[in-house]
GROMACS .gro file of N, CA and C in nm:
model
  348
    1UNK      N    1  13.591  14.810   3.681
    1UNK     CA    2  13.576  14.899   3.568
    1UNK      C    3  13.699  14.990   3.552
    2UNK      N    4  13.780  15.003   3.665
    2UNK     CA    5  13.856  15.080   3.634
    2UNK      C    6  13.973  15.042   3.546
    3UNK      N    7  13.979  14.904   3.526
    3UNK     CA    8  14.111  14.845   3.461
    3UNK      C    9  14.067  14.915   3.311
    4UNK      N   10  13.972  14.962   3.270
    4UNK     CA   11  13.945  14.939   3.123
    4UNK      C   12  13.928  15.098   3.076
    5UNK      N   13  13.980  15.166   2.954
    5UNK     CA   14  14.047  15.247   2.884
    5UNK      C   15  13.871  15.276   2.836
    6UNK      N   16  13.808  15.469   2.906
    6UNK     CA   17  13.689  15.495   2.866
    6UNK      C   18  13.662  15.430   2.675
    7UNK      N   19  13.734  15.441   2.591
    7UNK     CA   20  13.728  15.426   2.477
    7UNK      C   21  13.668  15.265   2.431
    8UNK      N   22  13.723  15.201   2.555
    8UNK     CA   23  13.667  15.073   2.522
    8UNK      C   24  13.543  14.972   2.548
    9UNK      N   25  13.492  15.093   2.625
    9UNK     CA   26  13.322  15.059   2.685
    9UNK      C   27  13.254  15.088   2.608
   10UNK      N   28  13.092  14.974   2.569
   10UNK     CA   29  12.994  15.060   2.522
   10UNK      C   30  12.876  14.983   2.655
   11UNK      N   31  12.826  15.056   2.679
   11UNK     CA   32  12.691  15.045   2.807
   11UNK      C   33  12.555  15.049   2.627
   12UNK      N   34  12.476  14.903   2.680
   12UNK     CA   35  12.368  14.894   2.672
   12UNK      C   36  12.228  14.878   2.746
   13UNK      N   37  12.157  14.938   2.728
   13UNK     CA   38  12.019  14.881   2.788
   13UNK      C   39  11.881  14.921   2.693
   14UNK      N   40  11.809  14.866   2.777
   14UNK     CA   41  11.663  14.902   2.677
   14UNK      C   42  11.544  14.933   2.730
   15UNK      N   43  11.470  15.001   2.707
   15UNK     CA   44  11.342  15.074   2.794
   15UNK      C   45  11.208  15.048   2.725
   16UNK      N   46  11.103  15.006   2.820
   16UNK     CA   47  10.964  15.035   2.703
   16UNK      C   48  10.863  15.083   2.749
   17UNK      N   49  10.727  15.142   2.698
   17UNK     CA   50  10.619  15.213   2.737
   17UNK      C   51  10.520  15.155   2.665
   18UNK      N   52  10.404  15.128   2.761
   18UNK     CA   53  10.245  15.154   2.678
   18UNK      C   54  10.182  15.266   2.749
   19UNK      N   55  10.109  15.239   2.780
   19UNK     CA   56   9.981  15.321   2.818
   19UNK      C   57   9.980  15.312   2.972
   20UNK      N   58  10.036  15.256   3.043
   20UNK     CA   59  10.049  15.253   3.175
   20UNK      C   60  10.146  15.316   3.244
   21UNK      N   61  10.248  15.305   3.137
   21UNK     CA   62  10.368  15.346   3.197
   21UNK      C   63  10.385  15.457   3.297
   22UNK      N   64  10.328  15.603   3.263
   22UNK     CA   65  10.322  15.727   3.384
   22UNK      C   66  10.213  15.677   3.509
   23UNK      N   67  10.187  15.542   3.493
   23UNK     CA   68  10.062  15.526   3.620
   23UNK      C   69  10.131  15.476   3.727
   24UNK      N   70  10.083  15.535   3.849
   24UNK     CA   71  10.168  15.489   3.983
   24UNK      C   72  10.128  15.384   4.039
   25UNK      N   73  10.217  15.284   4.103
   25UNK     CA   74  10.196  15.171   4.125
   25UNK      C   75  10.114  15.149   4.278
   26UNK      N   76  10.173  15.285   4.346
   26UNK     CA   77  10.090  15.247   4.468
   26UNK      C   78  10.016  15.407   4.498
   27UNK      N   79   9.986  15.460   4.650
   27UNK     CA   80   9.918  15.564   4.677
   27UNK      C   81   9.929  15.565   4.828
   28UNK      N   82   9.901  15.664   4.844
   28UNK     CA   83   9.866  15.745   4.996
   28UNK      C   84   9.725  15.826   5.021
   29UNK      N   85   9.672  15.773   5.166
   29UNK     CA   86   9.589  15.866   5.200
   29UNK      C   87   9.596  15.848   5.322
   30UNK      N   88   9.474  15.945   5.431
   30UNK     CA   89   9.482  15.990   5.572
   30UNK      C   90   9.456  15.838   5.626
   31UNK      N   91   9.530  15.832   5.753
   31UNK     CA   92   9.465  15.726   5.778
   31UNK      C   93   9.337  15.725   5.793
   32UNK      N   94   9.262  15.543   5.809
   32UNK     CA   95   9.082  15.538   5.768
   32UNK      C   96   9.068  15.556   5.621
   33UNK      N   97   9.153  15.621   5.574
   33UNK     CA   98   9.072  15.661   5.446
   33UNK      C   99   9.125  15.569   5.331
   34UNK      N  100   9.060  15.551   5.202
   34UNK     CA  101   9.081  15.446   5.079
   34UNK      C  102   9.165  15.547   4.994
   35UNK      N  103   9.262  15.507   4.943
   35UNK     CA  104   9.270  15.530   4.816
   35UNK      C  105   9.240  15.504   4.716
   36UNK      N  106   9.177  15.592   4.636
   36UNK     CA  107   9.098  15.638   4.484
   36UNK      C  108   9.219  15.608   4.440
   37UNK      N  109   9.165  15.501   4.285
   37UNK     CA  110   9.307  15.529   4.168
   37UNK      C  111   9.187  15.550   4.043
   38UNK      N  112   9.218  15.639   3.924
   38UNK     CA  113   9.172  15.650   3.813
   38UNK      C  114   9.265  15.631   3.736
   39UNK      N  115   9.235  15.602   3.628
   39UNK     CA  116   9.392  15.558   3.561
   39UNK      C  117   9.365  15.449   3.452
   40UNK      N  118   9.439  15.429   3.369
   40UNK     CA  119   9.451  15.353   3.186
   40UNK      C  120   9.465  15.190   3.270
   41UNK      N  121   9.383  15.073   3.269
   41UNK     CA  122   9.382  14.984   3.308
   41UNK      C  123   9.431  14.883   3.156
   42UNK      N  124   9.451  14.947   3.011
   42UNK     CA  125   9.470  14.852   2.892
   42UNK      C  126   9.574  14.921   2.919
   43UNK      N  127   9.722  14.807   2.845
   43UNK     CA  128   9.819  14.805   2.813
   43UNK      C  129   9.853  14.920   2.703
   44UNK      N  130   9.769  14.908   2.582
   44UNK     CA  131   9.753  14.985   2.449
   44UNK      C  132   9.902  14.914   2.400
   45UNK      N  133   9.948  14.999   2.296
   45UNK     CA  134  10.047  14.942   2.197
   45UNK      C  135  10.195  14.970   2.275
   46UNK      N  136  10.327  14.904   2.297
   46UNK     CA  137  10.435  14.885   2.352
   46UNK      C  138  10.511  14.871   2.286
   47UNK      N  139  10.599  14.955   2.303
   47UNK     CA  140  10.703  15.027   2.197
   47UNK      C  141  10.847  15.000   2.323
   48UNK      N  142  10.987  14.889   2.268
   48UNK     CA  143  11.024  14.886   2.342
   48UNK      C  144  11.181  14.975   2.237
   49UNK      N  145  11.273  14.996   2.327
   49UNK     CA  146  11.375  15.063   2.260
   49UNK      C  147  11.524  15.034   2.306
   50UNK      N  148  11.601  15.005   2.225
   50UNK     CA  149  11.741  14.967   2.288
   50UNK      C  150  11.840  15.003   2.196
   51UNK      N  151  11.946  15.074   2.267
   51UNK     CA  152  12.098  15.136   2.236
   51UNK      C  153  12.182  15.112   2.326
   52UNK      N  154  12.335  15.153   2.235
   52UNK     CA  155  12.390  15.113   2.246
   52UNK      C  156  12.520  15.255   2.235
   53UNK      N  157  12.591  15.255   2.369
   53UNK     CA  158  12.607  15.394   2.383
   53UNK      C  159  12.791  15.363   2.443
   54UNK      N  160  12.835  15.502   2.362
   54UNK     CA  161  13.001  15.455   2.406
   54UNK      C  162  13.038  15.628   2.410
   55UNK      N  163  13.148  15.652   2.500
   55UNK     CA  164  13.194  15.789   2.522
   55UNK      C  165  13.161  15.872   2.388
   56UNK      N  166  13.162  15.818   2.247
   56UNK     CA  167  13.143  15.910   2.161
   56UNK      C  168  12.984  15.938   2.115
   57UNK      N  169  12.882  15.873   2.205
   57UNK     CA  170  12.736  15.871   2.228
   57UNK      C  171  12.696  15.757   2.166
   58UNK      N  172  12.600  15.764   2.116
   58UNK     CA  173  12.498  15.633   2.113
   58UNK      C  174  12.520  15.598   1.955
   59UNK      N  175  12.593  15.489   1.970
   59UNK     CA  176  12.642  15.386   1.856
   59UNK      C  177  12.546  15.317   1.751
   60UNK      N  178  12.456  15.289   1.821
   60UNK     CA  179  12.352  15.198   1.736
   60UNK      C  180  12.200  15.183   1.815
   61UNK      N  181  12.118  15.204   1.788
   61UNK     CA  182  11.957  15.200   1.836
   61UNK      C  183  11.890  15.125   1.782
   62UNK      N  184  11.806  15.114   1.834
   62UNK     CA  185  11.680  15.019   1.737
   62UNK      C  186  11.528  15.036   1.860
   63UNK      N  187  11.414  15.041   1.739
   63UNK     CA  188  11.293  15.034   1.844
   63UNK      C  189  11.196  14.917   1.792
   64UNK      N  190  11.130  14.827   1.878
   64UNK     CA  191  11.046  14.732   1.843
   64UNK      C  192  10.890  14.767   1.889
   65UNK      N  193  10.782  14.700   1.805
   65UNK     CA  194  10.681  14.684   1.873
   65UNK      C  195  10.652  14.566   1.938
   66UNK      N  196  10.608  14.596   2.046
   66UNK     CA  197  10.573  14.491   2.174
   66UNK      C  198  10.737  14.461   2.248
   67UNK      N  199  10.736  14.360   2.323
   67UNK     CA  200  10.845  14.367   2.373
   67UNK      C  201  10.978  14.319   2.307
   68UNK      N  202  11.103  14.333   2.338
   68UNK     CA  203  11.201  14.265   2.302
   68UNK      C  204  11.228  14.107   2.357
   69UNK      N  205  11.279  14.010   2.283
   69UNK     CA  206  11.291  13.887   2.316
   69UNK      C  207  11.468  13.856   2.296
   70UNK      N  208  11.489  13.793   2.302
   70UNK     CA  209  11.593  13.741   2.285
   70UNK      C  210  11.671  13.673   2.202
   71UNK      N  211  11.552  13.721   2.048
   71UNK     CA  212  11.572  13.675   1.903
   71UNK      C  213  11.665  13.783   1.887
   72UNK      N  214  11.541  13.889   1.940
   72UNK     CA  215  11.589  14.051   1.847
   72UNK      C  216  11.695  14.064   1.919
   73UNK      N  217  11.724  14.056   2.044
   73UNK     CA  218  11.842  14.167   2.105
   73UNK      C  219  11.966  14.083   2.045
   74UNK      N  220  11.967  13.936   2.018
   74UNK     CA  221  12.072  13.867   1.939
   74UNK      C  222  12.115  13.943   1.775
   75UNK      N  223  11.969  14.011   1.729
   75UNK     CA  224  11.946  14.047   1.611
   75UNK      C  225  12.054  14.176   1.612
   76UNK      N  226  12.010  14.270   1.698
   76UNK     CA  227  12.056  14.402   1.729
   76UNK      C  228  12.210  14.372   1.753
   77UNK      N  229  12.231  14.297   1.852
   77UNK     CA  230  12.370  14.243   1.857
   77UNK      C  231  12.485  14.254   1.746
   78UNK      N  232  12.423  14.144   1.665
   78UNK     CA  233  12.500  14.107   1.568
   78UNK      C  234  12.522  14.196   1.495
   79UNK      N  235  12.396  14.269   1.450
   79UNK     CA  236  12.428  14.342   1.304
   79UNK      C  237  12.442  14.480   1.322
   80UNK      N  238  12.400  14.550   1.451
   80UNK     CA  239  12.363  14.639   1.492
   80UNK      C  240  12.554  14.700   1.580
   81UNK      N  241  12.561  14.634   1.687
   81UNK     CA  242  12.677  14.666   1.791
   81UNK      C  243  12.770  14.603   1.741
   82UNK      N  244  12.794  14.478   1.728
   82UNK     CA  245  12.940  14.443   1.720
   82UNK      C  246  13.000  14.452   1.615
   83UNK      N  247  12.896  14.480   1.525
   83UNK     CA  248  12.977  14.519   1.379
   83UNK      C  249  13.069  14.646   1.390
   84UNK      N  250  13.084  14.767   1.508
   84UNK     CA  251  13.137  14.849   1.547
   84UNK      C  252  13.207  14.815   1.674
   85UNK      N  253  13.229  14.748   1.679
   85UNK     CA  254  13.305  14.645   1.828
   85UNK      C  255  13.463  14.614   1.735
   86UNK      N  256  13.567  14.620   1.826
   86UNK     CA  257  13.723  14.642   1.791
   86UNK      C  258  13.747  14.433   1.904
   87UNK      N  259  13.856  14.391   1.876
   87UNK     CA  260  13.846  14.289   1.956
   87UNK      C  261  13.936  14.381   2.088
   88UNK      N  262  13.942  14.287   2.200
   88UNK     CA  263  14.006  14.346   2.325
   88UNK      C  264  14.162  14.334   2.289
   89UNK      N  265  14.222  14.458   2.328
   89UNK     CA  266  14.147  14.577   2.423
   89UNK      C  267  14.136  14.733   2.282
   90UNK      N  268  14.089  14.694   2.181
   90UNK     CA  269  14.069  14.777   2.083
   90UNK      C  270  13.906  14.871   2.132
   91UNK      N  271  13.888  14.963   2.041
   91UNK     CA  272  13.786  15.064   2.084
   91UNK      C  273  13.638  14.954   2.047
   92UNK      N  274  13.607  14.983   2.155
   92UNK     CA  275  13.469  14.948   2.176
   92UNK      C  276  13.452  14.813   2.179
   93UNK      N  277  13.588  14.773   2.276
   93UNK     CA  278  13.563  14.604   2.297
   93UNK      C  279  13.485  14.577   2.448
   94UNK      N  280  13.443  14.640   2.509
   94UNK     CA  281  13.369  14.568   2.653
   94UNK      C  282  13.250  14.627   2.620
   95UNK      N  283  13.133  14.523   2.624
   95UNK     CA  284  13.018  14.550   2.650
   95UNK      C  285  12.979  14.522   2.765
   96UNK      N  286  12.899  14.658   2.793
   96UNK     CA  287  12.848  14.643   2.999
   96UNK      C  288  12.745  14.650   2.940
   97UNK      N  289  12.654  14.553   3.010
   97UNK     CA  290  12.472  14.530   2.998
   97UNK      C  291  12.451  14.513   3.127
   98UNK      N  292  12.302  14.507   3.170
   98UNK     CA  293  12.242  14.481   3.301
   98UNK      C  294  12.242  14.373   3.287
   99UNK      N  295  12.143  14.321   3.436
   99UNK     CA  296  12.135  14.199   3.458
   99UNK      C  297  12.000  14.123   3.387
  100UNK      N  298  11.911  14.162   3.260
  100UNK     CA  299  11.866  14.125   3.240
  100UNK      C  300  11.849  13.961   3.160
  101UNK      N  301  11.753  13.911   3.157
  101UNK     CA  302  11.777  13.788   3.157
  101UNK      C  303  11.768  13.753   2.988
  102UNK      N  304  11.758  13.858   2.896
  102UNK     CA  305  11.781  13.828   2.784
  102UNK      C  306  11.950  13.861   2.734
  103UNK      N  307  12.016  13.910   2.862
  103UNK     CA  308  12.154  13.898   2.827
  103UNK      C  309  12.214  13.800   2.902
  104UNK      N  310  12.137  13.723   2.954
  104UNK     CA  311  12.214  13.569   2.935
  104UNK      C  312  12.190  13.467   2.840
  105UNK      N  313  12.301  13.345   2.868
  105UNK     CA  314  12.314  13.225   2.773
  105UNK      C  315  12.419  13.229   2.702
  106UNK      N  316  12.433  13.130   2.649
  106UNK     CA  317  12.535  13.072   2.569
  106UNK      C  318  12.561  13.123   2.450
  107UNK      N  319  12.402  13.166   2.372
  107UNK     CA  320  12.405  13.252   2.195
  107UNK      C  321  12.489  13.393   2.232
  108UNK      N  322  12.424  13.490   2.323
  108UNK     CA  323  12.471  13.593   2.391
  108UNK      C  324  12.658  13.587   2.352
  109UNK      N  325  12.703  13.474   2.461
  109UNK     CA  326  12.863  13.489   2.452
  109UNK      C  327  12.946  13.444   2.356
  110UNK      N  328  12.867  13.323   2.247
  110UNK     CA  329  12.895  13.285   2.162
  110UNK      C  330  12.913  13.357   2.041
  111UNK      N  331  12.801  13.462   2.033
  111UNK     CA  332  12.835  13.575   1.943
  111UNK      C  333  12.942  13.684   1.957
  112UNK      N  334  12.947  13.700   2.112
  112UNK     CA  335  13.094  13.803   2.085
  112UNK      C  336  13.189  13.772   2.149
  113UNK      N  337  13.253  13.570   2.142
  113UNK     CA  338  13.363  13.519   2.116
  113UNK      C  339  13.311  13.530   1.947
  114UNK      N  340  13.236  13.522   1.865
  114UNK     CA  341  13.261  13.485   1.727
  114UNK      C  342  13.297  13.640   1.672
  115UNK      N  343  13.296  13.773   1.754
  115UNK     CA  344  13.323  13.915   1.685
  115UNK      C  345  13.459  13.917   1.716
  116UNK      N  346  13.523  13.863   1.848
  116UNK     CA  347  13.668  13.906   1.912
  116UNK      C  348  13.647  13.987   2.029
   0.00000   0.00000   0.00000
């Protein structure tokens, strides 16, 4: 990361919530003893959210209902980020994403060899 000029990064990722989300996954008690959970066992409605963020803040957003797939984040991509994407090493040519698995494949890199 260090080869690359702050101006030319934008960091994406994406987050989502239903109704579970503040519920803890595990618990503690004395030993012998059970842990009690009370707590939202339905999903309810899932609202997922993803931006797109560069030293001068957050470039482009978008929020979906239910989860994101790998239609939309192509969707968001295109029309959303790289339309503000410079080719390398112009402003806002490296996109850093996680390792999620809707930022792999071939459409993914194919679209931003087709931006520059």
């Amino acid at each position: 990361m260090a080869q690359y000029v702050p101006d030319e990064l934008v960091f994406m990722d994406e987050t989502s919530k239903d109704e579970r989300t503040l519920c803890r996954q595990c618990g503690h008690a004395k030993e012998s003893r059970r842990v009690n959970m009370k707590g939202v066992f339905i999903r309810g409605r899932r609202l997922t959210a993803i931006a797109a963020m560069s030293c001068e803040g957050i470039i482009a957003g978008h929020i979906v209902e239910g989860s994101l797939h790998c239609e939309g984040f192509l969707h968001f991509l295109e029309h959303s980020v790289l339309l503000q994407c410079e080719a390398y090493p112009g402003k806002h040519s490296v996109l850093v994403m996680d390792n999620a698995c809707i930022h792999h494949g071939a459409q993914v890199y194919d679209l931003a060899e087709r931006f520059g």
